[in-house]
GROMACS .gro file of C-alpha atoms in nm:
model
  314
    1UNK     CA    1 -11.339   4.048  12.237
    2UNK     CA    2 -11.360   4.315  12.496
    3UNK     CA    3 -11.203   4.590  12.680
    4UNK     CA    4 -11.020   4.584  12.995
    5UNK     CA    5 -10.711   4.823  12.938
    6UNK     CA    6 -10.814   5.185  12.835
    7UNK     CA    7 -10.623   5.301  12.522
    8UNK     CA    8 -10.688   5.679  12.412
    9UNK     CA    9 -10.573   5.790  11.998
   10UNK     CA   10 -10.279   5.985  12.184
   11UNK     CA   11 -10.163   5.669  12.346
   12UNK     CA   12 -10.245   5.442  12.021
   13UNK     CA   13 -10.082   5.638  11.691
   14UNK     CA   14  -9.789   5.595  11.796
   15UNK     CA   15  -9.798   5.183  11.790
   16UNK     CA   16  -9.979   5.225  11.509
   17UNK     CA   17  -9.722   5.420  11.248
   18UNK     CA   18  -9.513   5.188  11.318
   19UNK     CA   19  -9.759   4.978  11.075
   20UNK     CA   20  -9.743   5.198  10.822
   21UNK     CA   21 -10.085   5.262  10.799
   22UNK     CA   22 -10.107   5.614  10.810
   23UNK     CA   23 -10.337   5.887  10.962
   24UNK     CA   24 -10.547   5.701  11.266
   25UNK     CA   25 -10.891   5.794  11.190
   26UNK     CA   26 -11.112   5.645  11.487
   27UNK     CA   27 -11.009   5.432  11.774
   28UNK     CA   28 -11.352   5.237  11.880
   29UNK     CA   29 -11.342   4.978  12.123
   30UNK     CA   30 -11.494   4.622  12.093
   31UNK     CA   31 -11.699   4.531  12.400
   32UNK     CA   32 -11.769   4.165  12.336
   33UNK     CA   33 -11.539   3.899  12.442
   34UNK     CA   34 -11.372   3.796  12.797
   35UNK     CA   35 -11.057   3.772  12.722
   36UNK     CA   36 -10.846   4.061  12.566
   37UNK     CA   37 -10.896   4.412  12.545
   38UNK     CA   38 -10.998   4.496  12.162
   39UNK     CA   39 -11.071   4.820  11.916
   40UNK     CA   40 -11.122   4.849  11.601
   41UNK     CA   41 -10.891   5.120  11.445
   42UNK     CA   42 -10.984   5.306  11.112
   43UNK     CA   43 -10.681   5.445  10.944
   44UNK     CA   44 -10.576   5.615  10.618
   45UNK     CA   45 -10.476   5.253  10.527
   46UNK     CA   46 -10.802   5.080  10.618
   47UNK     CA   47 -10.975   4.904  10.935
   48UNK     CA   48 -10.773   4.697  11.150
   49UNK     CA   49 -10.841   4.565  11.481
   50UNK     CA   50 -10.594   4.634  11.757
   51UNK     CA   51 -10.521   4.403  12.035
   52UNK     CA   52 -10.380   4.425  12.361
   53UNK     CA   53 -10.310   4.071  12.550
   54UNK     CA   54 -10.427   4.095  12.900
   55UNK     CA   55 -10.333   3.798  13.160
   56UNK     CA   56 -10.522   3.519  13.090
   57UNK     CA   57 -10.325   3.532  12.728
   58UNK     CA   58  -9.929   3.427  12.810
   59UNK     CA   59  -9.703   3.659  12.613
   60UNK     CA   60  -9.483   3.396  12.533
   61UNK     CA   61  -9.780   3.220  12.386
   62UNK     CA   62  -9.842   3.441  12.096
   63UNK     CA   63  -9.529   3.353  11.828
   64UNK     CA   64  -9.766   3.010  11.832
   65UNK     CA   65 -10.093   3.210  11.817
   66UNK     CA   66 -10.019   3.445  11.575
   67UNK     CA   67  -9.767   3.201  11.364
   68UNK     CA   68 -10.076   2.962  11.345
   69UNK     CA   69 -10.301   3.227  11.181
   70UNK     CA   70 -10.051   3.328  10.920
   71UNK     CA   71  -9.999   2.976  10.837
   72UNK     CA   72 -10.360   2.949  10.837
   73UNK     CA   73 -10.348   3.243  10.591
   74UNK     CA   74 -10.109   3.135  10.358
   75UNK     CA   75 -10.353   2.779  10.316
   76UNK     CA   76 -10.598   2.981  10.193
   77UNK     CA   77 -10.789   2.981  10.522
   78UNK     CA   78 -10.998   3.278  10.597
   79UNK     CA   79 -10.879   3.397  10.882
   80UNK     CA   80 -10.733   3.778  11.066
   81UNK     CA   81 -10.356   3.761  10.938
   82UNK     CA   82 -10.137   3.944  11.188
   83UNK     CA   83  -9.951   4.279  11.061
   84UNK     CA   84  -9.571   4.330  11.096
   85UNK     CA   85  -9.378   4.605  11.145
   86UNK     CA   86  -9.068   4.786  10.955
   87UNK     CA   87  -8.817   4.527  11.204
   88UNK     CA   88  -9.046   4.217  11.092
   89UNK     CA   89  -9.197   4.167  11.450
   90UNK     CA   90  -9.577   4.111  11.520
   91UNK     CA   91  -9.570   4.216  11.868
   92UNK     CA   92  -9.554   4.515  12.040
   93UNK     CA   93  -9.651   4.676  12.358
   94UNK     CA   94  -9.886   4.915  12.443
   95UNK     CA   95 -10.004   5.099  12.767
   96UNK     CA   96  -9.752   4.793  12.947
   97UNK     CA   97  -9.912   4.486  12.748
   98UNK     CA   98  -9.820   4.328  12.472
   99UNK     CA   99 -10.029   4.378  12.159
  100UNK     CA  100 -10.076   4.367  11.787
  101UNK     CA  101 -10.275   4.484  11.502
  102UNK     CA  102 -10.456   4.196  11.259
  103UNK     CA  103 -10.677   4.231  10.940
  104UNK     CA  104 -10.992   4.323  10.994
  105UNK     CA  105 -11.208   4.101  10.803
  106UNK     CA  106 -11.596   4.114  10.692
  107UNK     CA  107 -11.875   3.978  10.767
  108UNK     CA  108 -12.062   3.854  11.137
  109UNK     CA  109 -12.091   3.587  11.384
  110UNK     CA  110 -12.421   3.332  11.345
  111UNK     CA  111 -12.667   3.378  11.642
  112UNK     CA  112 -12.876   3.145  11.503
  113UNK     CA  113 -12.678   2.899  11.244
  114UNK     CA  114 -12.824   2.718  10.983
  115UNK     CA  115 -12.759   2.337  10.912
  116UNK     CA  116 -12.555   2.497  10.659
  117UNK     CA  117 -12.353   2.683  10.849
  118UNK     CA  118 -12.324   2.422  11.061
  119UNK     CA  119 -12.161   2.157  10.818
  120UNK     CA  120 -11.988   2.508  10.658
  121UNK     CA  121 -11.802   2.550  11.048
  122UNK     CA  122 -11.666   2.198  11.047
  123UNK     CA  123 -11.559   2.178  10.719
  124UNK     CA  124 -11.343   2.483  10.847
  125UNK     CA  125 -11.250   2.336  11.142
  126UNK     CA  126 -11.075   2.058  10.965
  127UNK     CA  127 -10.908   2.229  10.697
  128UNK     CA  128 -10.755   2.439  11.017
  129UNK     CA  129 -10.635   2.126  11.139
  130UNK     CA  130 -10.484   2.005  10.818
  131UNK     CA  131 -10.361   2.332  10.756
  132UNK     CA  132 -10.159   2.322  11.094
  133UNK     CA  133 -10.018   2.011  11.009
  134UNK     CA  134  -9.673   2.059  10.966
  135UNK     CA  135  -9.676   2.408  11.132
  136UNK     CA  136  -9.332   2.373  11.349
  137UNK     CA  137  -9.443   2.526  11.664
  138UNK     CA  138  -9.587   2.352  11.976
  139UNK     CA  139  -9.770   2.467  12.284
  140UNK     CA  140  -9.919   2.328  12.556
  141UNK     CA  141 -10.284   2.327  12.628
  142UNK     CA  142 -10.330   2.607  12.885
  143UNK     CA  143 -10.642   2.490  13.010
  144UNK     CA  144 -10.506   2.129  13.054
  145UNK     CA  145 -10.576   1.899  13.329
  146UNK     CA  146 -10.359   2.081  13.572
  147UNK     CA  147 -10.542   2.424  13.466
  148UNK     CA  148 -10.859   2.279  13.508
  149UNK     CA  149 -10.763   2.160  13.873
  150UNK     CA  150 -10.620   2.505  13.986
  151UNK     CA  151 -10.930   2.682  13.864
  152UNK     CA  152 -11.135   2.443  14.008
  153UNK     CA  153 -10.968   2.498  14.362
  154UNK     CA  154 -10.968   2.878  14.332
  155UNK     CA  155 -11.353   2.866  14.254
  156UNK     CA  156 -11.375   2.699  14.586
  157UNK     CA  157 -11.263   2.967  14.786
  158UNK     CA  158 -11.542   3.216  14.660
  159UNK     CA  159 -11.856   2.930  14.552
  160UNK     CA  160 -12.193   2.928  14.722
  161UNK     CA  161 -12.506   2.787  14.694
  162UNK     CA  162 -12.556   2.676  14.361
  163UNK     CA  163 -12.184   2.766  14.199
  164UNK     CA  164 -12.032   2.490  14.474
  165UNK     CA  165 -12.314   2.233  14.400
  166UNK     CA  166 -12.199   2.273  13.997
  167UNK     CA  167 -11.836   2.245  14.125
  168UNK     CA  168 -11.892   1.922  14.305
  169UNK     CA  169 -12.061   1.768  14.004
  170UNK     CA  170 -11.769   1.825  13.803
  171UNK     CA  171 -11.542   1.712  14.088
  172UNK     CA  172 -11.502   1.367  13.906
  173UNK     CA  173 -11.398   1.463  13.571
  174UNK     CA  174 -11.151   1.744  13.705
  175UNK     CA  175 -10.996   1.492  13.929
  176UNK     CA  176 -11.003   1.236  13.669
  177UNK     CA  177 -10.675   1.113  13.629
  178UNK     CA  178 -10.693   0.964  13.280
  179UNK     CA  179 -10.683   1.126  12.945
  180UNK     CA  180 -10.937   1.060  12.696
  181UNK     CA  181 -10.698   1.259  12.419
  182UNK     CA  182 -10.371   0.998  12.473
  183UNK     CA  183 -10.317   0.871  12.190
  184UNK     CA  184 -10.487   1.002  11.925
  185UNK     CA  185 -10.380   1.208  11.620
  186UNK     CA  186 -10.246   1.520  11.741
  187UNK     CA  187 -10.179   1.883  11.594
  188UNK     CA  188 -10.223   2.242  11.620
  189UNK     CA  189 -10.620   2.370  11.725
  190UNK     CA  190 -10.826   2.622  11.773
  191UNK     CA  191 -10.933   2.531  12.126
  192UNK     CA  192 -11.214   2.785  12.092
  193UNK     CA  193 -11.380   2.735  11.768
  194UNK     CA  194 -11.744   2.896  11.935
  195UNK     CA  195 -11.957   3.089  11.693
  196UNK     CA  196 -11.880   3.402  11.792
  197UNK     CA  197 -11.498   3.367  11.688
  198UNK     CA  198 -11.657   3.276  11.320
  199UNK     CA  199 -11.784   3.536  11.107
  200UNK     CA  200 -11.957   3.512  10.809
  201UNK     CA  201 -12.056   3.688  10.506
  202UNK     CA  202 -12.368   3.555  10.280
  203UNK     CA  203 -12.374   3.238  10.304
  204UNK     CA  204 -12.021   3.127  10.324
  205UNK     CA  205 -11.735   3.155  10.612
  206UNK     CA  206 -11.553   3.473  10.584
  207UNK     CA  207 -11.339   3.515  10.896
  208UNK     CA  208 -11.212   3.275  11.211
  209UNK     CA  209 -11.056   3.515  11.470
  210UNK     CA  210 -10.946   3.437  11.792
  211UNK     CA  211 -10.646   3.231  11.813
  212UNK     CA  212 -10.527   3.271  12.155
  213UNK     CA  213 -10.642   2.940  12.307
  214UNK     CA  214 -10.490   2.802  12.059
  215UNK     CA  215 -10.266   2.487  12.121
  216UNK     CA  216 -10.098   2.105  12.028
  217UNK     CA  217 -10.370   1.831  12.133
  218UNK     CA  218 -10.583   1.619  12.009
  219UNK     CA  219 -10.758   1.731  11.680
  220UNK     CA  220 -11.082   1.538  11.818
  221UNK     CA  221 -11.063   1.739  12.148
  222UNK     CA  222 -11.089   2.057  11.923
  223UNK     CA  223 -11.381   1.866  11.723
  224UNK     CA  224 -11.520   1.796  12.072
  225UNK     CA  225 -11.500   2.136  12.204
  226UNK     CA  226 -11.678   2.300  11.866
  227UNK     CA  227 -11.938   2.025  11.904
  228UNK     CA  228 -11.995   2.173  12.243
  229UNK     CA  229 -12.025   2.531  12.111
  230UNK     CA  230 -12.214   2.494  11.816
  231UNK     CA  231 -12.417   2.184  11.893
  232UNK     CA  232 -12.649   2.343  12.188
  233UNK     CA  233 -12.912   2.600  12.287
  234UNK     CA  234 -12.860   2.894  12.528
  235UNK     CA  235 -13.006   2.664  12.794
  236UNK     CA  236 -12.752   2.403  12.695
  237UNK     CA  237 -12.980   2.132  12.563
  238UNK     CA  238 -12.889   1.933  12.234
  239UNK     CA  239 -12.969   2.062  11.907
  240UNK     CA  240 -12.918   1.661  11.713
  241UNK     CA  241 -12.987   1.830  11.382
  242UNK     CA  242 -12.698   2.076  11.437
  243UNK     CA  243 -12.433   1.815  11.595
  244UNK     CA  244 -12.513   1.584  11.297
  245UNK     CA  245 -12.436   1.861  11.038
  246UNK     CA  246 -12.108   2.005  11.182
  247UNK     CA  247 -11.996   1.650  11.295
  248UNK     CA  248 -12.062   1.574  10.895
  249UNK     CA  249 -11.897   1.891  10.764
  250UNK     CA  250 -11.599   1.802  10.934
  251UNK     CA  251 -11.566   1.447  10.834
  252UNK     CA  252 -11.608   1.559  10.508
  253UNK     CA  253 -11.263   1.718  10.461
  254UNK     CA  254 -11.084   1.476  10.773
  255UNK     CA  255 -11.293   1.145  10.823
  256UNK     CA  256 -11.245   1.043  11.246
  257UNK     CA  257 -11.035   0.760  11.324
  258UNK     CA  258 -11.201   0.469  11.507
  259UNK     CA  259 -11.044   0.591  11.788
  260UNK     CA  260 -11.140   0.940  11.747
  261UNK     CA  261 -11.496   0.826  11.734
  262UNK     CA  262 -11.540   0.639  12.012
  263UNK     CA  263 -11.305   0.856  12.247
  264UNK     CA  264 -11.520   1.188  12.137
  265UNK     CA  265 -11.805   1.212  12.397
  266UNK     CA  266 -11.518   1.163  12.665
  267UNK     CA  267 -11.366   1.484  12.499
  268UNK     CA  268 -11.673   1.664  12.485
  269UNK     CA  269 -11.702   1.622  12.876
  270UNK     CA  270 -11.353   1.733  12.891
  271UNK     CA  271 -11.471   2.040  12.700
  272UNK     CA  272 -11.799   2.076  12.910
  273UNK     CA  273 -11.592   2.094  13.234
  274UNK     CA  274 -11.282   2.363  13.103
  275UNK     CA  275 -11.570   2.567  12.987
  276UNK     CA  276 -11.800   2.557  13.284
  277UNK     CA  277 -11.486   2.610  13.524
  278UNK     CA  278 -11.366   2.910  13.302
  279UNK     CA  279 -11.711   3.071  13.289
  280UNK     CA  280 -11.777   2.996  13.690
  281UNK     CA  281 -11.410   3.141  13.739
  282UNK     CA  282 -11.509   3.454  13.539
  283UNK     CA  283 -11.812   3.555  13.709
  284UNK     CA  284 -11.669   3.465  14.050
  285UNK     CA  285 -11.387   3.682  13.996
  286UNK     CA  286 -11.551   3.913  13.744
  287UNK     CA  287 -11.394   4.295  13.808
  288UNK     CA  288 -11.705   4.488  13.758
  289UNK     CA  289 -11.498   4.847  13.603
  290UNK     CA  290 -11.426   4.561  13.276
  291UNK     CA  291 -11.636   4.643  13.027
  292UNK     CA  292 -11.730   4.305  12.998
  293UNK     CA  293 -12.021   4.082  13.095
  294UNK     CA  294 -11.933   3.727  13.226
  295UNK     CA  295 -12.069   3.444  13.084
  296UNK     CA  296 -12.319   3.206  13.270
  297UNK     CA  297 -12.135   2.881  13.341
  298UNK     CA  298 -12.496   2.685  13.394
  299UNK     CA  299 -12.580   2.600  12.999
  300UNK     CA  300 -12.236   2.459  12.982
  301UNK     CA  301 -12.234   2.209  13.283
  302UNK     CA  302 -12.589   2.080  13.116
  303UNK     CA  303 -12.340   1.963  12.820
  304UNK     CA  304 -12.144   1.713  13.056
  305UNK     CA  305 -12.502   1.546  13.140
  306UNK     CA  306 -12.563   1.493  12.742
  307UNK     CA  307 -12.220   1.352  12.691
  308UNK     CA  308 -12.147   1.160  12.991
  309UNK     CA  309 -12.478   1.016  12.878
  310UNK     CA  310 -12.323   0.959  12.524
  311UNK     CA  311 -11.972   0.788  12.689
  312UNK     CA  312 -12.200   0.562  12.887
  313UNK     CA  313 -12.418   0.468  12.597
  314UNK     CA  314 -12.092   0.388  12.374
   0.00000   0.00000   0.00000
């Protein structure tokens, strides 16, 4: 979460009544993130959190986004269910962007998760997946092959020094022109199931949030990209403890396919290379009046070592 558009309470009660959640109280804005611009609003009918969809999230993308989370929802799933207003609709706009208000839910993200937590976050992950099984809308991955290729070339133009030697180590996976994911069972995912975007209260999951990468692919992609997230250090070296549990969490509720298995450490460089790109891209083209702070791309490329490794060793 973060803020890039400026939204003042003159500018914001307006959206909001037409919620139906009476008197805005305090309109405080949410500084982590890099994607959207977010604030949490306190009103006479509780605390929401308001968002406003800045580029990198497709307007057209969120019926799929936000239909995903309410079917989520409606499984039982604990995760922010979009509001809707007197005419039914979800989104709005505000200060010329779309946006929309979702339940504000308890709890906070795991800086340092437990074993526990780890097995807790797959388990999660693949009730999402079952949960999305039948869900009737489909979207393409929007940091798919062709994504990853334009982002690579764009970080060209700007990469120095070290950023251009990361992008030419990546070079042969971005220009890679098979697809580890054909094939294999498909569905809706997260596509950013990192532990920030999984809150949680005691000891148990109490909120996934975040939704906007979300997509139809490969349900081990998704697997491979919350390996990735959950399964590494800040420096990005393995944690085999942590992989092991969330790997095992997950398997628990959907066991992997043969296939699945042995095409995952293929997806998890897949998932090393959108992430570095996106991160690189960030900072490259960071704008510094965001109140935002880029993310260092570096931990992430030291992922494709470990799982090229992994493919090679298959």
């Amino acid at each position: 979460m973060a803020v890039f558009t400026p939204v003042t309470e003159a500018e914001a009660e307006p959206f909001i009544r037409r919620f139906g959640l009476g008197e805005l109280r305090a309109l405080t804005p949410i500084a982590e993130g890099v994607e959207n611009t977010n604030y949490r609003i306190d009103t006479g009918g509780g605390t929401f959190v308001l968002t406003l969809f800045e580029g990198r999230t497709d307007a057209a993308s969120l019926p799929f986004c936000l239909g995903l989370t309410e079917q989520a929802t409606e499984a039982g799933l604990p995760c922010a269910r979009p509001l809707r207003d007197a005419d039914g609709e979800a989104v709005g706009r505000l200060n010329d962007r779309p946006a929309a208000i979702l339940e504000w839910l308890p709890g906070a993200w795991r800086r340092a998760p437990s074993t526990a937590d780890q097995a807790a976050a797959g388990a999660l992950l693949a009730r999402l997946h079952l949960a999305g099984r039948d869900f009737p809308l489909t979207r393409a991955n929007p940091v798919g092959p062709e994504a990853r290729l334009a982002l690579f070339d764009r970080c060209q133009t700007r990469a120095e020094g070290a950023d251009l030697a990361l992008l030419r180590q990546m070079a042969p996976r971005v220009e890679a022109a098979s697809d580890p994911s054909a094939g294999l069972p498909r569905g809706a995912i997260h596509a950013d199931y990192f532990p920030d975007n999984l809150l949680f209260d005691g000891g148990a999951p109490s909120g996934l949030i975040d939704f906007y990468f979300a997509c139809t692919d490969a349900w081990a992609y998704d697997l491979a990209i919350a390996l990735s997230a959950w399964g590494f250090d800040a420096d990005g070296a393995p944690l085999p403890a942590a992989l092991e549990a969330f790997q095992s969490g997950y398997e628990s509720v959907r066991p992997l396919e043969p296939a699945e298995r042995a095409a995952l450490a293929d997806l998890g460089a897949v998932a090393a290379v959108r992430f570095t790109l996106t991160r690189l891209h960030d900072r490259l083209f960071h704008d510094p009046k965001n109140l935002v702070t880029p993310k260092d791309p570096a931990p992430f490329l030291r992922r494709l070592d470990y799982w090229s490794a992994a493919a090679l060793a298959a």
